[in-house]
Amino acid sequence: MSSADDGPIAPELNPALVERIAHRVLLRLVSDSRGDDFQLLTVAQVARRLQVHSSWVYANARQLGALRLGTGPKAPLRFDPRRVALAVGDPSLPAAGPSSARRRPEPPALRRLPSLPTPARGHQSAASTGPSTGAAETRCGRRPTGQVRKTWRKRDEQWRFALRIWWQGERVWVPLGLEADGWNDYRAKLELENVTREIAAGVWRPPTPQPLDPGDRNPIFREFATFWLDEKQPDLERSTYDDYRNLLTNHVLPAFHDKRLSEINYEAINAYRTARLREGARRKRASEAGVPLHGRPGRPLRPFGARQVNASVRLLAQILDRAVRSERFDLEHHRARERELKVKREKPVYRRFLEVDELLDVLDAALEIDQRSSPETLELGKTVRHLREIERLPWTRIAATIGRAESTTIWLSRQTAGGRRARRAMIATLGLSGLRAHEVADLRRRHLDFTHGRIVIADGKTYGSVREVHMSPFLREELLVYVAEVGQTGADELVFPTRRGTPHSRQNLNRRVLAPAVARATQARATRGDAVLPPAITPHTLRRTFVTLSAQAGRSPSWIQAQIGHADMTTMQRYYMQASHSETQPRMKRLVEYVLDEAGMTNQAHAPTGEARQTLLLPDDPAAPGI
C-alpha cells in the first residue's frame, strides 16, 4: 500500500471537489498511452494530494462519475477530463484545500492537448522545448522556442516559475507564479506549449509591465521609460515602436537606467551625449581598420553617428515631457531640448540617387547573380549547342574545338539563361516604382495588377501610402517574367519570399539582395572604365532614383508625389527630387524613356546591356534616330 496510508482520514468531501483536485494532479502526469478519453491516476497520488487514507479513495471513488477504479494493489483511477472540466467551471464549488486562497482559478474549460515531452530528470531549472512543427512552419521562419525557468525562493521555500521565450529576435521573460499559486512543472510546460502556439500564429504579445508605484513621485528612469513605451505602443507604428525600443535598449537605458527622474539634469544629458559621440567614433575607426568591436553575444557592434545620438536625446526629451505634464511626479522641467545638445550632422553624400545607366548596370549584375553562371559560361554553352545541334559534331570533336574535357563540354551544353530572377525583379521594383523597402517585402500576388499595369499598396506607412503605383512596361515585363518562372498562383503568396517563406527585412534587402549586385556592378564599371557608383547605396537610394528619373522623364510633381505616397510635396522636393546633370543629355534621356516611358522599348530581347548600352551613350548625332 502507498505511503499515503498513514495520512489522516478526511471528512466527507464534495465529489466535485475531489474531481477538481484530481484534475490538478493530472497536470503532473503523462497521458494514457492507449490514447482514449481517460488518463491514469494512481490511488496513492490522489490520496496524497487530498491528504486522506487510501481506503477513503477506494470507498468514494466509485461514487464519482468521472473516475473509474481499477483492480490490484496499485489500481489506477481513470480520469475523464471532459466531465471534470464542467465541474471545474462550476462557480458553486467550495475552495480546493487549505491553500486555496493563494491558488489561481483554473480555466473553465480545458481541452485535451497532445502529450508533451517529459522533462529530463534531475534538472531543477526545467527543460526547454518548443512544439513540434511541420514542414509548413519550418518554411515560415524560425520555430518558436522557449524554456521553463524555475527559481528557488528561500524565504518561503517554494519554486517560482517563469518562461523565457524567443520572440521577434529577442528573449522575453514571462513570469508565471509560485507553487502556492498552483504552478508546477507540467502546468508550466503546458503554458509554454500554449505560448509557442500563439507565437507561431502571430497573435502572442508580451505581458504588460507592472504599473508604476502611485506613491513614488520620483521614479527610477528605467521603470518610467518602460511605462512610457508601453503607454505609447497603441499609437505607434510597428517600425516606430521598434526604433524607440532599440534606442532605449542600446543607447539611453545603459546610461540612465538607475537614475531618478530629477537626477537627469543638463550635465547628465551632456555627459551622455559626449560619451555616445566618442563611442560612435571609436566603433567607426575600428570598423574602418578591419577590426570591428564585438558585443557580448559575439556579434560586431555597428557604428553610429550624429543621427542616432540626436534621435536618442529627442526620445529622452519625449519621456521627460510626459513626466513634466503629469501631476503624479515632482519633475517640473528638464533640459533635454536645449539647442546646445544637438549634434551637428555629418556632411551628406554628394549624390543620393543612381543615374539611369548605373541603375541598368545594377540590374544586369543582379541578373548575373541570379543566373549563377557567368556570361562567358553561357556564351560557351551556346557555342557548344550550335556545334552539337546544327553542325552535328561528336562530343570528342567539340571538346577539342573549345579546349575543354568531354564531360565539361556536355555540362556546358546544359547551361542556359534562366532560373529565378528574384534579385533583378526586386531591384527593378525598388528603382522603377518608388516603393519603400517594406512595401516591396510585403507584396502579395494579388497586389500585382498586370491587366491595368499597376501595383496596389493596400497597407502603407501613412494614409497617403495606401495608393496605386503605375507599372511601366519595362517593370511590367520584368515582373511577368519573374512570376512566370517561379509559378506563383496563390493570391496571398508573397511575391519575393525568403527561403523560409517569410518577408524580407529592410536589412536583409540591403545586405543580401542589393549589396552583392552593387558590388558586381561596381567591378563591371571599373573594368569598362566608367565612373564609379555613389557610396552607401541602399533601398532608399533606389526610391530617390525613381523620383529623379521620373522628373527627367517629364512627370509632374503631383504625379510623382502620388506614386511615392508622400502627403507633403515640400518634403519630396527637398529630400528626394535631386537634380541630375545628365537630364539635358539626349542620350541619357533615351535610356530614361527606355525604362519609364510607355513608348519605350518593352521587348527584353533588345534590352541594351553591357557594351551594347554604350552605343546609346555615344556623342549625340542629330541624324540618329531615337529609341
XYZ file of C-alpha atoms in Angstrom:
627
model
C 0.000 0.000 0.000
C 1.128 3.582 -0.591
C 2.836 5.790 1.921
C -0.335 7.866 1.976
C -1.991 5.123 4.070
C -0.656 6.762 7.218
C -2.351 10.069 6.454
C -5.411 11.390 8.288
C -8.900 10.424 7.237
C -10.674 13.387 5.761
C -14.288 14.243 6.472
C -16.961 13.997 3.819
C -15.928 15.979 0.747
C -17.905 17.217 -2.176
C -17.428 14.690 -5.031
C -16.980 17.549 -7.487
C -14.220 18.910 -5.244
C -12.452 15.556 -5.415
C -12.635 15.663 -9.192
C -11.305 19.212 -9.195
C -8.275 18.297 -7.108
C -7.750 15.151 -9.136
C -7.684 17.336 -12.224
C -4.807 19.337 -10.728
C -2.952 16.137 -10.009
C -3.385 15.246 -13.655
C -1.256 18.196 -14.731
C 1.818 16.391 -13.406
C 1.160 13.088 -15.174
C 1.808 11.638 -18.584
C -1.128 10.916 -20.858
C -2.503 7.414 -21.203
C -0.505 5.642 -23.888
C -3.636 3.974 -25.228
C -4.957 7.366 -26.287
C -8.560 7.014 -25.080
C -10.559 9.721 -23.320
C -9.289 8.696 -19.873
C -5.908 9.245 -18.269
C -4.320 7.242 -15.461
C -4.024 8.361 -11.844
C -2.875 6.078 -9.073
C -4.849 5.825 -5.856
C -1.748 6.795 -3.884
C -1.348 10.031 -5.864
C -4.962 11.053 -5.275
C -4.767 10.124 -1.576
C -1.523 12.029 -1.087
C -2.911 15.106 -2.782
C -6.142 15.043 -0.737
C -4.266 14.145 2.464
C -6.641 11.240 3.073
C -6.360 7.499 3.625
C -6.184 5.308 0.538
C -9.212 3.361 1.758
C -11.255 6.554 1.665
C -10.343 6.967 -2.018
C -11.390 3.361 -2.712
C -14.667 3.884 -0.865
C -15.621 7.155 -2.532
C -14.155 6.817 -5.998
C -16.999 4.585 -7.159
C -19.457 7.400 -6.409
C -17.693 9.821 -8.781
C -18.881 9.780 -12.359
C -15.615 10.981 -13.837
C -13.366 8.478 -12.019
C -13.154 4.776 -12.734
C -11.403 2.442 -10.325
C -9.218 -0.400 -11.495
C -8.098 -3.513 -9.672
C -4.921 -4.507 -7.861
C -2.789 -3.013 -5.082
C -1.785 -0.064 -7.291
C -5.035 0.178 -9.182
C -5.288 3.318 -11.292
C -8.143 5.752 -11.270
C -9.254 6.602 -14.766
C -9.981 10.252 -15.218
C -12.346 11.808 -17.797
C -11.138 15.387 -18.457
C -14.291 16.392 -20.352
C -16.603 15.728 -17.419
C -14.233 17.224 -14.878
C -13.926 20.397 -16.957
C -17.605 21.026 -16.332
C -17.122 20.517 -12.611
C -14.100 22.806 -12.523
C -16.068 25.560 -14.219
C -18.887 25.392 -11.643
C -18.664 28.594 -9.544
C -20.558 26.940 -6.687
C -17.667 24.598 -5.882
C -16.037 25.056 -2.465
C -12.421 26.060 -2.056
C -9.933 23.403 -3.085
C -7.921 22.570 0.013
C -6.305 24.583 2.776
C -4.141 26.675 0.466
C -6.911 27.593 -1.948
C -6.796 31.267 -1.024
C -3.442 31.534 -2.730
C -4.331 29.434 -5.739
C -5.273 30.860 -9.091
C -8.591 29.686 -10.544
C -8.384 27.030 -13.202
C -9.713 27.845 -16.676
C -13.385 26.991 -17.132
C -12.783 24.529 -19.956
C -9.561 22.712 -20.703
C -9.355 20.690 -23.862
C -7.164 17.658 -24.133
C -3.828 18.580 -25.712
C -1.277 16.281 -27.316
C 1.132 14.672 -24.908
C 4.135 16.818 -24.108
C 7.742 15.729 -23.915
C 8.665 14.600 -20.425
C 11.341 16.876 -18.924
C 14.683 15.316 -18.133
C 15.012 14.192 -14.548
C 17.500 15.798 -12.239
C 17.249 19.296 -13.748
C 15.533 21.786 -11.484
C 15.727 24.655 -13.962
C 13.136 22.986 -16.162
C 13.697 21.685 -19.634
C 13.414 23.764 -22.755
C 11.133 22.753 -25.531
C 9.006 24.003 -28.363
C 6.088 22.485 -30.165
C 6.773 20.050 -32.916
C 6.371 21.911 -36.186
C 5.664 20.603 -39.619
C 7.219 21.482 -42.922
C 4.950 24.470 -43.365
C 6.040 26.053 -40.075
C 9.678 25.315 -40.870
C 9.383 27.242 -44.124
C 7.738 30.208 -42.433
C 10.666 31.145 -40.222
C 12.406 30.147 -37.066
C 10.446 27.685 -34.944
C 9.193 29.420 -31.774
C 11.095 28.074 -28.807
C 11.354 28.744 -25.120
C 12.283 27.418 -21.719
C 10.599 26.878 -18.409
C 12.731 28.503 -15.705
C 12.488 27.643 -12.001
C 13.918 29.748 -9.183
C 14.046 28.566 -5.562
C 12.796 31.165 -3.065
C 14.451 30.670 0.301
C 12.193 32.963 2.294
C 9.104 30.789 1.800
C 10.820 27.622 0.475
C 8.986 27.195 -2.799
C 9.677 27.349 -6.515
C 8.907 30.370 -8.698
C 8.089 29.520 -12.324
C 8.650 31.652 -15.419
C 9.093 31.286 -19.180
C 11.935 32.563 -21.298
C 10.569 32.917 -24.831
C 12.279 33.665 -28.142
C 10.038 36.293 -29.744
C 10.834 38.517 -32.749
C 14.573 38.081 -32.464
C 14.918 38.621 -28.732
C 14.399 36.850 -25.427
C 11.298 37.781 -23.440
C 10.840 36.908 -19.754
C 7.291 35.830 -18.888
C 6.654 35.376 -15.127
C 4.116 32.682 -14.219
C 3.801 32.312 -10.447
C 4.647 30.286 -7.347
C 3.908 26.762 -6.246
C 1.386 28.246 -3.838
C -0.450 29.608 -6.872
C -0.812 26.118 -8.288
C 2.147 26.177 -10.668
C 4.216 23.045 -11.206
C 6.430 21.517 -13.878
C 3.651 20.120 -16.003
C 1.442 23.199 -15.859
C 4.390 25.427 -16.776
C 5.189 23.093 -19.662
C 1.567 23.317 -20.770
C 1.723 27.118 -20.693
C 4.920 27.007 -22.747
C 3.100 24.939 -25.363
C 0.248 27.442 -25.495
C 2.569 30.445 -25.782
C 4.623 28.885 -28.583
C 1.442 28.095 -30.470
C 0.351 31.728 -30.141
C 3.763 32.919 -31.355
C 3.592 30.592 -34.360
C 0.151 32.032 -35.198
C 1.408 35.621 -34.747
C -1.124 36.574 -32.052
C 1.019 36.486 -28.892
C 2.020 39.686 -27.100
C 4.428 40.079 -24.168
C 2.896 40.593 -20.733
C 2.135 44.174 -19.759
C 4.756 45.636 -17.389
C 3.810 46.283 -13.808
C 2.299 49.779 -13.307
C 4.274 52.448 -11.546
C 4.019 52.788 -7.811
C 1.401 55.542 -7.290
C 3.210 56.714 -4.158
C 6.573 57.199 -5.890
C 6.712 60.783 -7.174
C 10.301 60.479 -8.392
C 10.586 57.027 -10.010
C 13.646 55.383 -11.493
C 14.108 56.183 -15.173
C 14.116 52.522 -16.235
C 10.676 51.936 -14.721
C 9.240 55.182 -16.065
C 10.658 54.622 -19.574
C 9.124 51.135 -19.640
C 5.796 52.599 -18.533
C 6.015 55.352 -21.174
C 6.832 52.965 -24.038
C 4.012 50.611 -23.065
C 1.615 53.565 -22.879
C 2.657 54.844 -26.317
C 2.649 51.481 -28.094
C -1.014 51.562 -29.284
C -0.391 54.921 -31.014
C 2.862 53.923 -32.735
C 3.542 52.135 -35.982
C 5.435 48.906 -35.611
C 8.591 50.341 -37.169
C 8.474 53.412 -34.885
C 7.986 51.222 -31.831
C 10.965 49.092 -32.839
C 13.108 52.211 -33.321
C 12.162 53.560 -29.886
C 12.847 50.210 -28.272
C 16.221 49.961 -29.992
C 17.217 53.481 -28.895
C 16.202 52.779 -25.309
C 17.901 49.389 -25.133
C 21.183 50.252 -26.851
C 21.656 53.933 -26.030
C 19.512 55.587 -23.347
C 18.890 52.928 -20.695
C 22.548 51.885 -20.229
C 23.295 55.480 -19.200
C 20.205 56.441 -17.165
C 18.590 53.178 -16.056
C 19.227 53.608 -12.296
C 18.839 57.398 -12.098
C 15.814 59.152 -10.653
C 13.948 61.494 -12.992
C 15.085 64.537 -11.012
C 18.734 63.472 -11.413
C 18.642 63.714 -15.231
C 19.815 67.322 -15.477
C 21.700 69.215 -18.168
C 25.110 67.962 -17.063
C 23.955 64.327 -17.110
C 22.466 64.673 -20.603
C 25.527 66.491 -21.940
C 27.823 63.819 -20.487
C 25.674 61.150 -22.150
C 25.857 62.987 -25.488
C 29.646 63.273 -25.313
C 30.098 59.626 -24.327
C 27.909 58.374 -27.197
C 29.774 60.501 -29.734
C 33.101 59.085 -28.564
C 31.740 55.536 -28.620
C 30.405 56.006 -32.146
C 33.730 57.398 -33.366
C 35.576 54.500 -31.716
C 33.388 51.912 -33.436
C 33.779 53.668 -36.772
C 37.593 53.742 -36.511
C 37.710 50.062 -35.579
C 35.363 49.116 -38.412
C 37.367 51.062 -40.998
C 40.560 49.405 -39.735
C 39.050 45.960 -40.304
C 38.855 45.019 -36.613
C 35.224 45.714 -35.629
C 34.371 45.690 -31.951
C 32.167 42.878 -30.660
C 29.371 42.865 -28.123
C 28.509 40.285 -25.518
C 26.767 37.827 -27.901
C 29.842 37.900 -30.141
C 28.244 39.977 -32.877
C 30.090 43.019 -34.260
C 28.978 46.361 -32.856
C 27.537 48.592 -35.560
C 28.975 52.112 -35.818
C 26.596 55.010 -35.286
C 26.814 58.745 -35.735
C 25.131 62.047 -35.042
C 21.709 60.927 -36.286
C 21.405 58.159 -33.677
C 22.694 60.406 -30.883
C 20.229 63.176 -31.751
C 17.378 60.664 -32.003
C 18.180 59.236 -28.573
C 18.265 62.719 -26.995
C 14.910 63.556 -28.608
C 13.463 60.317 -27.264
C 14.770 61.160 -23.796
C 13.075 64.566 -24.078
C 9.745 62.943 -25.020
C 9.900 60.675 -21.983
C 10.722 63.545 -19.630
C 7.967 65.674 -21.197
C 5.476 63.043 -20.123
C 6.696 63.291 -16.519
C 6.563 67.106 -16.556
C 2.965 67.199 -17.825
C 1.733 64.754 -15.189
C 0.717 65.825 -11.685
C 1.886 62.487 -10.288
C 5.564 63.391 -10.408
C 7.688 66.130 -8.888
C 9.580 66.874 -12.119
C 8.788 70.466 -13.135
C 11.137 70.953 -16.085
C 14.054 69.342 -17.906
C 16.880 70.474 -20.193
C 16.847 67.729 -22.825
C 15.592 70.103 -25.546
C 18.434 72.611 -25.280
C 19.797 73.566 -28.703
C 23.363 73.106 -27.495
C 22.715 69.383 -27.070
C 22.002 68.828 -30.755
C 24.914 67.249 -32.586
C 25.886 68.741 -35.920
C 25.047 66.301 -38.689
C 27.759 64.920 -40.916
C 28.077 66.279 -44.422
C 25.648 64.484 -46.739
C 26.784 62.268 -49.582
C 27.225 64.288 -52.754
C 24.647 62.214 -54.650
C 21.882 60.062 -53.188
C 20.478 58.545 -56.389
C 21.627 56.485 -59.377
C 21.825 57.654 -62.938
C 19.816 55.564 -65.363
C 22.881 53.807 -66.818
C 24.047 52.972 -63.284
C 20.648 51.502 -62.429
C 20.728 49.323 -65.542
C 24.227 48.128 -64.625
C 22.972 47.102 -61.179
C 20.058 45.242 -62.806
C 22.434 43.415 -65.161
C 24.670 42.472 -62.241
C 21.658 41.182 -60.329
C 20.684 39.026 -63.305
C 24.193 37.556 -63.464
C 23.973 36.597 -59.796
C 20.511 35.109 -60.327
C 21.721 33.042 -63.288
C 24.545 31.522 -61.211
C 26.538 31.193 -64.443
C 28.863 33.827 -65.823
C 28.177 35.409 -69.224
C 31.293 33.643 -70.561
C 29.895 30.270 -69.471
C 26.523 30.995 -71.072
C 28.194 32.089 -74.314
C 30.369 28.969 -74.361
C 27.295 26.816 -73.751
C 25.583 28.480 -76.703
C 28.586 27.645 -78.886
C 28.559 24.006 -77.754
C 24.856 23.635 -78.557
C 25.409 25.134 -82.003
C 28.213 22.678 -82.768
C 26.180 19.766 -81.480
C 22.709 20.531 -82.869
C 23.479 22.439 -86.077
C 26.805 21.043 -87.242
C 26.195 17.569 -85.748
C 29.709 17.181 -84.359
C 30.535 14.411 -81.847
C 31.339 15.305 -78.247
C 35.030 14.472 -78.597
C 35.482 16.836 -81.533
C 33.516 19.620 -79.816
C 35.698 19.213 -76.723
C 38.840 19.501 -78.840
C 37.445 22.565 -80.614
C 36.727 24.547 -77.442
C 39.651 23.141 -75.455
C 37.633 21.514 -72.681
C 37.197 17.997 -71.375
C 34.359 15.945 -72.851
C 32.469 15.856 -69.531
C 32.799 19.636 -69.227
C 31.535 20.027 -72.782
C 28.416 18.008 -72.007
C 27.862 20.109 -68.871
C 28.261 23.341 -70.856
C 25.585 22.234 -73.316
C 23.062 22.294 -70.463
C 23.887 25.819 -69.277
C 21.161 28.178 -70.460
C 19.957 31.586 -69.400
C 17.108 31.143 -66.980
C 16.431 30.370 -63.378
C 14.988 32.636 -60.740
C 15.250 36.345 -61.376
C 14.169 37.370 -57.883
C 17.114 39.691 -57.220
C 16.731 41.567 -60.506
C 12.944 41.774 -60.101
C 13.241 43.148 -56.554
C 15.796 45.796 -57.518
C 13.747 46.767 -60.571
C 10.661 47.169 -58.377
C 12.584 49.335 -55.905
C 14.142 51.552 -58.572
C 11.279 51.846 -61.072
C 8.214 52.113 -58.839
C 9.383 54.155 -55.831
C 8.109 51.635 -53.291
C 9.559 51.564 -49.799
C 11.630 48.553 -48.774
C 8.947 47.105 -46.506
C 6.305 47.626 -49.204
C 8.312 45.521 -51.640
C 8.919 42.883 -48.971
C 5.193 42.651 -48.140
C 3.948 42.492 -51.736
C 1.427 39.723 -52.366
C 0.498 38.228 -55.702
C -2.923 39.899 -55.571
C -1.237 43.324 -55.387
C 0.189 42.961 -58.928
C -2.417 44.058 -61.471
C -0.812 43.215 -64.816
C -4.079 43.827 -66.668
C -4.151 47.525 -65.825
C -0.410 47.932 -65.236
C -0.396 48.918 -61.583
C 0.799 47.820 -58.139
C -1.736 48.152 -55.335
C -0.355 49.173 -51.926
C -3.162 48.268 -49.535
C -1.348 48.907 -46.233
C 1.157 51.742 -46.165
C 3.201 53.711 -43.678
C 0.778 56.664 -43.693
C -2.691 57.405 -45.046
C -1.140 58.678 -48.267
C 0.839 55.462 -48.632
C -2.319 53.495 -49.489
C -2.191 54.003 -53.237
C -1.938 52.527 -56.718
C 1.521 52.728 -58.295
C 1.967 52.865 -62.059
C 3.833 49.918 -63.567
C 5.972 50.944 -66.547
C 6.220 48.494 -69.479
C 9.819 47.734 -68.527
C 8.895 46.890 -64.923
C 5.780 45.010 -66.030
C 7.877 42.798 -68.302
C 10.395 42.132 -65.530
C 7.690 41.093 -63.070
C 5.806 38.994 -65.636
C 8.928 37.001 -66.469
C 9.740 36.515 -62.793
C 6.213 35.430 -61.799
C 6.072 33.003 -64.731
C 9.401 31.441 -63.721
C 8.526 30.901 -60.059
C 4.999 29.738 -60.887
C 3.104 31.765 -58.298
C -0.630 31.079 -58.365
C -1.967 31.835 -54.875
C -3.354 35.330 -54.349
C -1.866 35.558 -50.839
C 1.597 34.279 -51.773
C 4.498 36.641 -51.180
C 5.950 37.917 -54.432
C 9.500 37.989 -53.015
C 9.693 35.494 -50.129
C 12.841 34.369 -48.356
C 13.911 30.741 -48.453
C 11.758 30.132 -45.386
C 8.721 31.751 -46.929
C 8.830 34.907 -44.785
C 9.033 38.566 -45.901
C 12.462 40.144 -46.293
C 13.508 42.633 -43.654
C 14.898 46.019 -44.624
C 18.363 44.936 -43.526
C 18.045 41.692 -45.479
C 17.103 43.547 -48.650
C 20.101 45.814 -48.225
C 22.771 43.278 -47.274
C 21.764 40.134 -49.173
C 19.878 41.418 -52.207
C 21.158 44.861 -53.153
C 24.747 44.920 -51.852
C 26.026 41.915 -53.916
C 24.533 43.392 -57.097
C 26.082 46.795 -56.391
C 29.484 45.198 -55.763
C 29.368 43.289 -59.056
C 28.150 46.349 -60.967
C 30.990 48.412 -59.488
C 33.502 45.826 -60.673
C 31.986 45.733 -64.167
C 32.031 49.520 -64.491
C 35.645 49.652 -63.319
C 36.570 47.099 -65.992
C 34.936 49.231 -68.697
C 36.467 52.425 -67.310
C 33.128 54.015 -66.362
C 32.574 56.324 -63.409
C 32.213 54.651 -60.030
C 28.845 54.283 -58.337
C 27.943 56.654 -55.486
C 28.677 55.363 -51.971
C 26.183 53.935 -49.485
C 23.587 52.606 -51.938
C 20.536 51.349 -50.029
C 16.922 50.522 -50.969
C 16.070 54.135 -50.110
C 18.639 55.250 -52.702
C 16.572 53.445 -55.334
C 13.441 55.232 -54.101
C 15.214 58.558 -54.637
C 16.355 57.266 -58.027
C 12.766 56.736 -59.136
C 11.827 60.294 -58.172
C 14.786 61.811 -60.030
C 14.318 59.680 -63.152
C 10.590 60.443 -63.211
C 11.386 64.162 -63.147
C 13.810 63.650 -66.045
C 11.069 61.817 -67.963
C 8.795 64.855 -67.658
C 6.429 63.598 -64.976
C 4.616 66.289 -62.993
C 5.485 66.778 -59.297
C 1.928 65.900 -58.256
C 2.120 62.603 -60.176
C 5.445 61.732 -58.549
C 4.075 62.644 -55.124
C 1.113 60.299 -55.614
C 3.394 57.495 -56.791
C 5.702 57.544 -53.767
C 2.888 58.152 -51.265
C 4.007 61.458 -49.743
C 1.489 63.752 -48.110
C 3.767 66.814 -48.338
C 5.220 67.870 -51.682
C 7.816 70.052 -49.956
C 9.399 67.011 -48.348
C 9.543 65.222 -51.676
C 11.182 68.134 -53.463
C 13.657 68.808 -50.655
C 14.881 65.304 -49.907
C 14.001 63.172 -52.920
C 13.930 65.117 -56.164
C 17.630 65.837 -56.679
C 18.802 67.482 -59.878
C 20.721 65.325 -62.320
C 23.269 66.978 -64.604
C 22.567 64.332 -67.237
C 18.931 65.368 -67.691
C 19.957 67.720 -70.507
C 21.804 64.975 -72.401
C 19.609 63.383 -75.089
C 21.490 60.086 -74.932
C 20.631 59.770 -71.247
C 17.029 60.737 -71.879
C 16.783 57.847 -74.344
C 17.691 55.439 -71.544
C 15.166 57.085 -69.227
C 12.491 56.633 -71.872
C 13.542 53.008 -72.205
C 12.868 52.201 -68.540
C 9.974 54.567 -67.752
C 8.083 55.694 -70.850
C 5.075 53.962 -72.348
C 6.605 54.359 -75.802
C 9.946 52.948 -74.723
C 11.376 49.611 -75.769
C 9.472 46.841 -73.970
C 10.989 43.838 -75.711
C 13.532 42.404 -73.287
C 15.323 40.627 -76.105
C 16.504 44.040 -77.359
C 17.436 45.431 -73.953
C 20.700 47.408 -74.127
C 23.121 45.708 -71.750
C 26.875 45.958 -71.268
C 28.753 47.266 -74.312
C 25.525 47.418 -76.332
C 24.337 50.105 -73.962
C 27.399 52.195 -74.691
C 26.029 52.779 -78.179
C 23.258 54.805 -76.603
C 25.818 56.836 -74.674
C 27.975 57.869 -77.653
C 28.106 61.573 -78.547
C 24.812 62.683 -79.951
C 24.203 62.566 -83.674
C 21.319 64.807 -84.743
C 20.533 62.416 -87.592
C 20.491 59.339 -85.372
C 17.006 58.044 -84.678
C 15.796 57.828 -81.113
C 14.808 54.680 -79.334
